[in-house]
Short mmCIF file of C-alpha atoms in Angstrom, two decimals:
data_model
loop_
_atom_site.label_atom_id
_atom_site.label_comp_id
_atom_site.label_asym_id
_atom_site.label_seq_id
_atom_site.Cartn_x
_atom_site.Cartn_y
_atom_site.Cartn_z
CA MET A 1 13.71 16.65 -5.01
CA LYS A 2 10.39 15.40 -3.11
CA PHE A 3 9.68 11.70 -2.61
CA PHE A 4 6.65 10.13 -1.09
CA ILE A 5 6.67 6.70 1.07
CA LEU A 6 3.42 4.99 1.71
CA THR A 7 3.70 2.39 4.48
CA ASP A 8 1.69 -0.63 5.78
CA ILE A 9 2.54 -3.06 8.44
CA GLU A 10 1.85 -6.36 7.28
CA GLY A 11 4.27 -6.70 4.39
CA VAL A 12 7.54 -6.15 6.73
CA ALA A 13 10.01 -9.11 7.77
CA GLY A 14 9.05 -11.14 10.73
CA VAL A 15 5.45 -10.49 10.61
CA ASP A 16 2.90 -13.08 9.68
CA SER A 17 0.22 -13.13 12.07
CA PHE A 18 -2.77 -10.66 12.43
CA SER A 19 -2.11 -10.77 16.16
CA MET A 20 0.88 -8.47 15.54
CA THR A 21 -0.85 -5.99 13.51
CA ARG A 22 -4.80 -5.37 14.59
CA THR A 23 -3.94 -4.68 18.03
CA GLN A 24 -3.05 -1.52 19.80
CA ASP A 25 -1.16 -3.40 22.41
CA GLU A 26 2.53 -2.25 22.41
CA ALA A 27 3.62 -5.25 23.41
CA ALA A 28 1.93 -7.39 20.62
CA LYS A 29 2.60 -4.88 17.90
CA GLY A 30 5.78 -3.20 19.02
CA PRO A 31 8.16 -5.63 17.37
CA ALA A 32 6.10 -4.97 14.08
CA MET A 33 6.40 -1.18 14.33
CA THR A 34 10.25 -1.20 15.01
CA GLN A 35 10.80 -3.47 11.87
CA LEU A 36 8.63 -1.18 10.33
CA ALA A 37 10.60 1.96 10.87
CA LYS A 38 13.95 0.11 10.37
CA GLU A 39 12.88 -0.80 6.63
CA VAL A 40 11.51 2.55 6.21
CA ASN A 41 14.62 4.36 7.30
CA ALA A 42 16.63 1.77 5.06
CA CYS A 43 14.33 3.13 2.10
CA ILE A 44 14.90 6.71 2.84
CA GLU A 45 18.67 5.97 3.15
CA GLY A 46 18.53 4.34 -0.29
CA ILE A 47 16.68 7.43 -1.58
CA LYS A 48 19.16 10.05 -0.14
CA SER A 49 22.38 7.83 -1.46
CA VAL A 50 21.17 9.10 -4.66
CA TYR A 51 19.69 12.51 -3.70
CA PRO A 52 21.38 13.62 -0.43
CA ASP A 53 19.49 16.64 -0.26
CA ALA A 54 15.93 14.95 -0.80
CA ASP A 55 12.90 15.70 0.67
CA VAL A 56 11.30 12.58 1.81
CA ASP A 57 7.63 12.33 3.48
CA VAL A 58 6.25 9.13 4.83
CA TRP A 59 2.67 8.34 5.43
CA ASP A 60 1.62 5.76 8.11
CA GLY A 61 -1.08 3.92 6.45
CA HIS A 62 -1.74 1.14 8.69
CA GLY A 63 -5.32 1.52 10.28
CA SER A 64 -4.32 1.17 13.80
CA GLY A 65 -1.00 2.98 13.21
CA GLY A 66 2.12 1.42 12.11
CA LEU A 67 4.77 4.09 12.69
CA ARG A 68 6.12 5.77 15.67
CA PRO A 69 6.91 9.35 14.45
CA GLU A 70 10.42 9.41 16.82
CA ASP A 71 11.46 6.12 14.90
CA LEU A 72 11.81 7.82 11.70
CA VAL A 73 15.03 9.19 10.56
CA GLY A 74 15.68 11.52 7.64
CA GLY A 75 11.91 11.58 6.86
CA ARG A 76 8.70 13.72 7.70
CA TYR A 77 6.06 11.90 9.50
CA LEU A 78 2.41 12.26 8.03
CA ARG A 79 -0.93 10.30 9.38
CA GLU A 80 -3.97 12.08 8.55
CA GLY A 81 -6.13 12.16 5.50
CA ARG A 82 -5.11 10.76 2.05
CA PRO A 83 -2.10 12.85 1.21
CA TYR A 84 -1.45 10.58 -1.65
CA PHE A 85 -3.98 12.38 -3.64
CA GLN A 86 -1.89 15.58 -2.92
CA LEU A 87 1.20 14.61 -4.76
CA GLU A 88 2.08 17.65 -6.77
CA GLY A 89 5.83 18.48 -6.64
CA TYR A 90 6.79 14.99 -5.72
CA ALA A 91 9.02 12.98 -7.90
CA ALA A 92 8.01 9.43 -7.18
CA MET A 93 6.08 7.26 -4.86
CA LEU A 94 7.48 4.27 -2.93
CA PHE A 95 5.81 1.37 -0.97
CA VAL A 96 7.23 -0.14 2.34
CA GLY A 97 5.68 -3.04 4.06
CA GLN A 98 2.97 -3.68 1.32
CA HIS A 99 0.76 -6.64 1.64
CA ALA A 100 -0.98 -8.45 -1.23
CA MET A 101 -4.62 -8.00 -2.10
CA ALA A 102 -7.48 -10.07 -0.41
CA GLY A 103 -7.85 -13.37 -1.82
CA THR A 104 -4.39 -13.71 -3.01
CA ALA A 105 -3.17 -17.77 -2.90
CA PHE A 106 -0.53 -18.17 -0.08
CA ALA A 107 -0.01 -14.46 0.61
CA PRO A 108 0.48 -13.64 4.29
CA LEU A 109 -1.96 -11.32 5.89
CA CYS A 110 -3.49 -10.27 2.50
CA HIS A 111 -6.47 -7.84 2.46
CA THR A 112 -8.01 -5.05 0.80
CA TYR A 113 -8.19 -2.10 3.20
CA SER A 114 -10.35 -4.10 5.69
CA SER A 115 -8.94 -7.35 6.88
CA ARG A 116 -12.03 -8.18 8.77
CA THR A 117 -14.59 -7.10 6.27
CA VAL A 118 -13.93 -6.83 2.59
CA ALA A 119 -13.82 -9.77 -0.02
CA TYR A 120 -12.54 -7.81 -2.89
CA TYR A 121 -12.35 -4.57 -4.77
CA ARG A 122 -12.77 -4.53 -8.53
CA LEU A 123 -12.33 -1.23 -10.25
CA ASN A 124 -13.50 -1.07 -13.84
CA GLY A 125 -13.64 -4.86 -13.86
CA ILE A 126 -10.04 -5.34 -12.56
CA PHE A 127 -9.44 -6.72 -9.03
CA VAL A 128 -7.24 -4.12 -7.30
CA GLY A 129 -5.63 -4.05 -3.91
CA GLU A 130 -4.47 -0.94 -1.69
CA PHE A 131 -1.27 -1.19 -4.23
CA GLY A 132 -3.09 -0.70 -7.89
CA ALA A 133 -5.53 1.84 -6.46
CA ARG A 134 -3.19 4.23 -4.82
CA ALA A 135 -0.57 3.77 -7.50
CA LEU A 136 -3.36 4.75 -9.94
CA ALA A 137 -4.04 7.72 -7.78
CA ALA A 138 -0.25 8.67 -7.95
CA GLY A 139 -0.32 8.03 -11.69
CA ARG A 140 -3.28 10.19 -12.41
CA GLN A 141 -1.15 12.93 -10.97
CA GLY A 142 1.61 12.13 -13.05
CA VAL A 143 3.68 10.75 -10.25
CA PRO A 144 5.29 7.45 -10.92
CA THR A 145 5.44 4.53 -8.30
CA ILE A 146 8.79 3.27 -8.60
CA PHE A 147 9.27 0.78 -5.53
CA LEU A 148 7.49 -1.75 -3.33
CA SER A 149 8.94 -3.70 -0.80
CA GLY A 150 7.02 -6.50 1.01
CA ASP A 151 6.12 -10.21 0.57
CA ASP A 152 6.77 -11.92 -2.41
CA LYS A 153 2.99 -12.15 -3.52
CA ALA A 154 2.80 -8.25 -2.97
CA THR A 155 5.70 -7.79 -5.27
CA LEU A 156 4.28 -10.12 -7.91
CA GLU A 157 0.89 -7.90 -7.94
CA ALA A 158 3.17 -4.70 -8.24
CA LYS A 159 4.65 -6.13 -11.46
CA ILE A 160 1.24 -6.95 -12.86
CA PHE A 161 0.30 -3.38 -12.57
CA ILE A 162 3.83 -1.84 -13.25
CA PRO A 163 6.11 -3.96 -14.90
CA GLU A 164 8.94 -1.71 -14.74
CA ILE A 165 8.58 -1.05 -10.89
CA GLU A 166 11.77 -1.95 -8.77
CA THR A 167 10.84 -4.45 -5.93
CA VAL A 168 12.12 -6.11 -2.91
CA ALA A 169 10.60 -9.29 -1.25
CA VAL A 170 11.48 -9.77 2.51
CA LYS A 171 9.38 -12.55 2.97
CA GLN A 172 8.24 -15.79 0.89
CA GLY A 173 4.37 -16.25 1.69
CA LYS A 174 3.34 -19.75 2.76
CA GLY A 175 -0.13 -19.14 3.65
CA PHE A 176 -2.46 -16.73 5.07
CA GLU A 177 -0.71 -16.58 8.44
CA ALA A 178 2.62 -18.20 7.32
CA ALA A 179 5.84 -17.04 5.70
CA VAL A 180 9.59 -17.68 5.69
CA HIS A 181 11.25 -14.12 6.55
CA LEU A 182 14.74 -12.50 6.04
CA ASP A 183 16.40 -11.52 8.85
CA SER A 184 15.86 -7.76 9.73
CA GLU A 185 19.22 -6.62 8.94
CA GLU A 186 19.41 -8.47 5.60
CA ALA A 187 15.65 -6.94 4.89
CA CYS A 188 16.96 -3.58 5.63
CA ARG A 189 19.95 -4.06 3.38
CA ARG A 190 17.87 -5.35 0.22
CA VAL A 191 15.37 -2.47 1.17
CA ARG A 192 18.18 0.07 0.87
CA GLU A 193 19.89 -1.06 -2.26
CA GLY A 194 16.32 -1.65 -4.04
CA SER A 195 15.22 1.97 -3.03
CA ALA A 196 18.48 3.38 -4.41
CA ARG A 197 18.01 1.24 -7.70
CA ALA A 198 14.44 2.61 -8.25
CA VAL A 199 15.63 6.28 -7.80
CA ARG A 200 18.30 5.81 -10.21
CA ARG A 201 15.83 4.03 -12.58
CA MET A 202 13.21 6.64 -12.16
CA ALA A 203 13.15 7.94 -15.50
CA GLU A 204 12.41 4.70 -17.02
CA ILE A 205 9.30 3.70 -14.95
CA PRO A 206 6.12 5.43 -16.18
CA PRO A 207 3.09 6.78 -14.11
CA PHE A 208 0.30 4.00 -13.62
CA THR A 209 -2.74 5.59 -15.58
CA ALA A 210 -4.11 2.42 -17.52
CA ILE A 211 -7.31 2.36 -15.38
CA GLU A 212 -9.22 5.34 -17.10
CA PRO A 213 -12.26 7.38 -16.03
CA PRO A 214 -15.37 6.85 -15.44
CA TYR A 215 -14.55 4.73 -12.67
CA THR A 216 -16.86 1.73 -11.44
CA LEU A 217 -15.77 0.54 -8.18
CA GLU A 218 -17.52 -2.86 -6.83
CA ILE A 219 -16.93 -3.71 -3.40
CA ARG A 220 -17.84 -7.14 -2.08
CA TYR A 221 -18.18 -7.68 1.86
CA LEU A 222 -17.42 -10.97 3.47
CA GLU A 223 -20.79 -10.70 5.38
CA PRO A 224 -24.04 -8.81 4.63
CA VAL A 225 -23.89 -5.17 5.40
CA THR A 226 -27.00 -4.86 7.85
CA GLY A 227 -25.94 -1.44 9.64
CA LYS A 228 -25.16 1.93 8.03
CA ARG A 229 -24.66 1.47 4.21
CA ARG A 230 -22.85 4.04 2.04
CA GLU A 231 -26.00 6.03 -0.06
CA GLY A 232 -25.73 8.33 -2.79
CA PRO A 233 -26.88 9.02 -6.31
CA ASN A 234 -23.86 7.40 -7.61
CA VAL A 235 -24.17 4.33 -5.37
CA THR A 236 -26.12 0.92 -5.99
CA TRP A 237 -26.34 -1.91 -3.97
CA ILE A 238 -26.28 -5.10 -6.05
CA ASP A 239 -27.24 -7.17 -3.24
CA GLU A 240 -26.62 -7.25 0.38
CA ARG A 241 -23.12 -7.65 0.28
CA THR A 242 -22.24 -5.79 -2.86
CA VAL A 243 -22.12 -2.15 -3.45
CA GLN A 244 -21.13 -0.40 -6.82
CA ILE A 245 -19.72 3.23 -6.94
CA VAL A 246 -19.73 5.07 -10.38
CA THR A 247 -17.64 8.31 -10.65
CA GLU A 248 -15.63 10.48 -12.81
CA ASP A 249 -13.40 11.52 -9.86
CA LEU A 250 -10.87 8.88 -8.34
CA LYS A 251 -10.87 10.79 -5.06
CA GLU A 252 -14.79 10.02 -4.69
CA LEU A 253 -13.53 6.43 -4.11
CA PRO A 254 -13.00 4.89 -0.90
CA ILE A 255 -9.17 4.07 -1.85
#
Protein backbone atom coordinates (compact mmCIF):
# COMPACT_ATOMS: atom_id res chain seq x y z
CA MET A 1 0.00 0.00 0.00
CA LYS A 2 1.28 3.47 -0.93
CA PHE A 3 0.81 6.76 0.93
CA PHE A 4 1.70 10.32 -0.06
CA ILE A 5 2.78 12.89 2.55
CA LEU A 6 2.71 16.55 1.55
CA THR A 7 4.80 18.79 3.80
CA ASP A 8 5.29 22.43 4.64
CA ILE A 9 7.37 24.01 7.36
CA GLU A 10 5.28 26.82 8.85
CA GLY A 11 2.92 24.46 10.67
CA VAL A 12 5.39 22.48 12.79
CA ALA A 13 5.87 22.92 16.53
CA GLY A 14 8.25 25.67 17.60
CA VAL A 15 7.90 27.76 14.43
CA ASP A 16 6.10 31.10 14.59
CA SER A 17 8.36 33.55 12.77
CA PHE A 18 8.97 34.03 9.05
CA SER A 19 12.63 34.57 9.93
CA MET A 20 12.71 30.78 10.47
CA THR A 21 11.08 29.86 7.16
CA ARG A 22 11.86 32.35 4.39
CA THR A 23 15.62 32.16 4.67
CA GLN A 24 18.20 29.84 3.12
CA ASP A 25 20.43 30.38 6.16
CA GLU A 26 20.87 26.97 7.79
CA ALA A 27 21.42 28.49 11.23
CA ALA A 28 18.07 30.30 11.09
CA LYS A 29 15.99 27.63 9.32
CA GLY A 30 17.77 24.56 10.67
CA PRO A 31 15.68 24.08 13.84
CA ALA A 32 12.45 24.25 11.84
CA MET A 33 13.80 21.75 9.29
CA THR A 34 14.83 19.40 12.08
CA GLN A 35 11.40 19.55 13.70
CA LEU A 36 9.65 19.04 10.37
CA ALA A 37 11.70 15.89 9.79
CA LYS A 38 10.80 14.63 13.27
CA GLU A 39 7.08 15.19 12.66
CA VAL A 40 7.23 13.63 9.19
CA ASN A 41 9.08 10.61 10.55
CA ALA A 42 6.45 10.34 13.30
CA CYS A 43 3.74 10.37 10.61
CA ILE A 44 5.55 7.61 8.72
CA GLU A 45 5.81 5.61 11.94
CA GLY A 46 2.09 6.00 12.48
CA ILE A 47 1.31 4.76 8.98
CA LYS A 48 3.65 1.79 9.34
CA SER A 49 2.25 0.87 12.73
CA VAL A 50 -0.89 -0.09 10.78
CA TYR A 51 0.68 -1.16 7.47
CA PRO A 52 4.28 -2.23 8.21
CA ASP A 53 5.09 -2.80 4.53
CA ALA A 54 3.64 0.51 3.32
CA ASP A 55 5.54 2.58 0.77
CA VAL A 56 5.57 6.26 1.79
CA ASP A 57 6.54 9.12 -0.53
CA VAL A 58 7.20 12.53 1.03
CA TRP A 59 7.03 15.73 -1.01
CA ASP A 60 8.96 18.74 0.30
CA GLY A 61 6.39 21.44 -0.40
CA HIS A 62 8.14 24.42 1.19
CA GLY A 63 9.24 26.96 -1.39
CA SER A 64 12.84 27.33 -0.25
CA GLY A 65 13.06 23.74 0.93
CA GLY A 66 11.95 22.41 4.30
CA LEU A 67 13.32 18.88 4.50
CA ARG A 68 16.80 17.43 4.35
CA PRO A 69 16.52 14.14 2.42
CA GLU A 70 18.98 12.46 4.78
CA ASP A 71 16.69 13.19 7.76
CA LEU A 72 13.83 11.07 6.43
CA VAL A 73 13.40 7.62 7.95
CA GLY A 74 11.22 5.12 6.13
CA GLY A 75 10.08 7.43 3.34
CA ARG A 76 11.20 8.46 -0.16
CA TYR A 77 12.04 12.14 -0.62
CA LEU A 78 10.38 14.05 -3.49
CA ARG A 79 11.04 17.66 -4.38
CA GLU A 80 10.49 18.51 -8.05
CA GLY A 81 7.23 19.29 -9.80
CA ARG A 82 3.72 18.79 -8.47
CA PRO A 83 3.53 15.06 -7.72
CA TYR A 84 0.15 15.46 -5.99
CA PHE A 85 -1.27 15.54 -9.53
CA GLN A 86 0.16 12.05 -10.13
CA LEU A 87 -1.41 9.97 -7.36
CA GLU A 88 -2.45 6.87 -9.26
CA GLY A 89 -1.84 3.87 -7.03
CA TYR A 90 -1.81 5.80 -3.74
CA ALA A 91 -4.23 4.87 -0.98
CA ALA A 92 -4.34 8.31 0.65
CA MET A 93 -2.67 11.69 1.08
CA LEU A 94 -1.58 13.19 4.43
CA PHE A 95 -0.38 16.72 5.33
CA VAL A 96 2.36 17.48 7.87
CA GLY A 97 3.42 20.98 8.93
CA GLN A 98 0.49 22.78 7.34
CA HIS A 99 -0.47 26.42 7.93
CA ALA A 100 -3.81 28.15 7.38
CA MET A 101 -4.79 30.14 4.31
CA ALA A 102 -3.98 33.83 3.91
CA GLY A 103 -6.11 36.17 6.00
CA THR A 104 -7.08 33.66 8.70
CA ALA A 105 -7.52 35.37 12.06
CA PHE A 106 -4.82 34.63 14.66
CA ALA A 107 -3.24 31.99 12.41
CA PRO A 108 0.56 31.89 12.71
CA LEU A 109 2.42 32.36 9.42
CA CYS A 110 -0.80 32.01 7.42
CA HIS A 111 -0.52 32.52 3.68
CA THR A 112 -1.62 31.08 0.36
CA TYR A 113 1.28 29.90 -1.81
CA SER A 114 3.27 33.14 -1.48
CA SER A 115 3.66 34.66 1.97
CA ARG A 116 4.93 37.89 0.39
CA THR A 117 2.62 38.61 -2.54
CA VAL A 118 -0.79 36.85 -2.41
CA ALA A 119 -3.82 38.28 -0.58
CA TYR A 120 -6.15 35.37 -1.36
CA TYR A 121 -7.16 32.56 -3.71
CA ARG A 122 -10.85 32.09 -4.48
CA LEU A 123 -11.87 29.00 -6.43
CA ASN A 124 -15.42 28.95 -7.85
CA GLY A 125 -16.27 31.63 -5.33
CA ILE A 126 -14.81 29.74 -2.34
CA PHE A 127 -11.76 31.00 -0.48
CA VAL A 128 -9.14 28.25 -0.52
CA GLY A 129 -5.61 27.81 0.71
CA GLU A 130 -2.95 25.27 -0.08
CA PHE A 131 -4.80 22.56 1.82
CA GLY A 132 -8.13 22.92 0.04
CA ALA A 133 -6.62 23.23 -3.42
CA ARG A 134 -4.33 20.23 -3.09
CA ALA A 135 -6.89 18.08 -1.32
CA LEU A 136 -9.14 18.78 -4.30
CA ALA A 137 -6.35 17.78 -6.70
CA ALA A 138 -6.07 14.48 -4.84
CA GLY A 139 -9.82 14.01 -4.56
CA ARG A 140 -10.37 14.48 -8.28
CA GLN A 141 -8.01 11.51 -8.73
CA GLY A 142 -10.06 9.45 -6.29
CA VAL A 143 -7.51 9.75 -3.48
CA PRO A 144 -8.75 10.80 -0.02
CA THR A 145 -6.90 13.28 2.18
CA ILE A 146 -7.07 11.61 5.57
CA PHE A 147 -4.77 13.54 7.93
CA LEU A 148 -3.41 17.01 8.66
CA SER A 149 -1.06 18.24 11.36
CA GLY A 150 -0.24 21.91 11.86
CA ASP A 151 -1.51 24.84 13.87
CA ASP A 152 -5.02 24.84 15.30
CA LYS A 153 -6.36 27.21 12.63
CA ALA A 154 -5.08 24.91 9.87
CA THR A 155 -6.85 21.96 11.48
CA LEU A 156 -10.12 23.90 11.59
CA GLU A 157 -9.69 24.83 7.92
CA ALA A 158 -9.15 21.18 7.01
CA LYS A 159 -12.39 20.17 8.74
CA ILE A 160 -14.34 22.80 6.82
CA PHE A 161 -13.46 21.03 3.60
CA ILE A 162 -13.28 17.44 4.91
CA PRO A 163 -15.27 17.07 8.15
CA GLU A 164 -14.20 13.43 8.57
CA ILE A 165 -10.45 14.14 8.38
CA GLU A 166 -8.18 13.23 11.30
CA THR A 167 -6.20 16.25 12.56
CA VAL A 168 -3.54 17.10 15.13
CA ALA A 169 -2.77 20.63 16.34
CA VAL A 170 0.85 21.01 17.44
CA LYS A 171 0.41 24.68 18.40
CA GLN A 172 -2.29 27.21 19.20
CA GLY A 173 -2.20 30.34 17.08
CA LYS A 174 -2.21 33.66 18.92
CA GLY A 175 -1.37 35.98 16.03
CA PHE A 176 0.37 36.30 12.68
CA GLU A 177 3.74 35.53 14.26
CA ALA A 178 2.69 34.21 17.64
CA ALA A 179 1.73 30.77 18.97
CA VAL A 180 1.80 28.52 22.02
CA HIS A 181 3.57 25.28 21.10
CA LEU A 182 3.68 21.68 22.20
CA ASP A 183 7.20 20.54 22.93
CA SER A 184 8.91 18.53 20.20
CA GLU A 185 8.39 15.08 21.68
CA GLU A 186 4.73 15.63 22.51
CA ALA A 187 4.06 17.03 19.04
CA CYS A 188 5.64 13.95 17.47
CA ARG A 189 3.72 11.61 19.75
CA ARG A 190 0.42 13.19 18.73
CA VAL A 191 1.33 13.15 15.03
CA ARG A 192 2.32 9.48 15.27
CA GLU A 193 -0.94 8.53 16.98
CA GLY A 194 -3.05 10.77 14.76
CA SER A 195 -1.67 9.40 11.51
CA ALA A 196 -2.24 5.85 12.75
CA ARG A 197 -5.87 6.72 13.56
CA ALA A 198 -6.27 8.25 10.11
CA VAL A 199 -4.98 5.17 8.35
CA ARG A 200 -7.26 2.93 10.39
CA ARG A 201 -10.22 5.19 9.53
CA MET A 202 -9.26 5.60 5.87
CA ALA A 203 -12.42 3.95 4.55
CA GLU A 204 -14.53 6.49 6.46
CA ILE A 205 -12.89 9.56 4.86
CA PRO A 206 -14.08 10.34 1.32
CA PRO A 207 -12.03 12.05 -1.38
CA PHE A 208 -12.68 15.79 -1.50
CA THR A 209 -14.50 16.54 -4.76
CA ALA A 210 -17.03 19.21 -3.79
CA ILE A 211 -15.59 21.95 -6.05
CA GLU A 212 -16.46 20.89 -9.60
CA PRO A 213 -15.28 21.98 -13.04
CA PRO A 214 -15.29 24.31 -14.84
CA TYR A 215 -12.92 26.09 -12.48
CA THR A 216 -12.66 29.83 -12.02
CA LEU A 217 -9.67 30.81 -9.90
CA GLU A 218 -9.40 34.41 -8.73
CA ILE A 219 -6.04 35.46 -7.33
CA ARG A 220 -5.75 38.78 -5.53
CA TYR A 221 -2.26 40.18 -4.94
CA LEU A 222 -1.20 42.45 -2.10
CA GLU A 223 0.40 44.95 -4.47
CA PRO A 224 -0.21 45.95 -8.11
CA VAL A 225 1.43 43.53 -10.54
CA THR A 226 3.75 45.71 -12.59
CA GLY A 227 6.19 43.18 -14.03
CA LYS A 228 5.54 40.12 -16.19
CA ARG A 229 1.94 39.02 -15.79
CA ARG A 230 0.19 35.73 -16.47
CA GLU A 231 -1.43 35.90 -19.89
CA GLY A 232 -3.47 33.55 -22.09
CA PRO A 233 -6.87 32.98 -23.66
CA ASN A 234 -8.33 31.81 -20.34
CA VAL A 235 -6.80 34.64 -18.30
CA THR A 236 -8.50 37.95 -17.47
CA TRP A 237 -7.05 40.75 -15.37
CA ILE A 238 -9.90 42.29 -13.38
CA ASP A 239 -7.72 45.12 -12.13
CA GLU A 240 -4.02 45.71 -11.46
CA ARG A 241 -4.05 43.34 -8.48
CA THR A 242 -6.61 40.70 -9.45
CA VAL A 243 -6.41 37.97 -12.09
CA GLN A 244 -9.02 35.37 -13.04
CA ILE A 245 -8.22 32.03 -14.68
CA VAL A 246 -10.95 29.82 -16.16
CA THR A 247 -10.31 26.19 -17.09
CA GLU A 248 -11.76 22.68 -17.12
CA ASP A 249 -8.41 21.22 -16.05
CA LEU A 250 -7.29 21.70 -12.44
CA LYS A 251 -3.66 21.11 -13.46
CA GLU A 252 -3.72 24.37 -15.45
CA LEU A 253 -4.17 26.35 -12.22
CA PRO A 254 -1.20 27.52 -10.09
CA ILE A 255 -2.02 25.33 -7.13
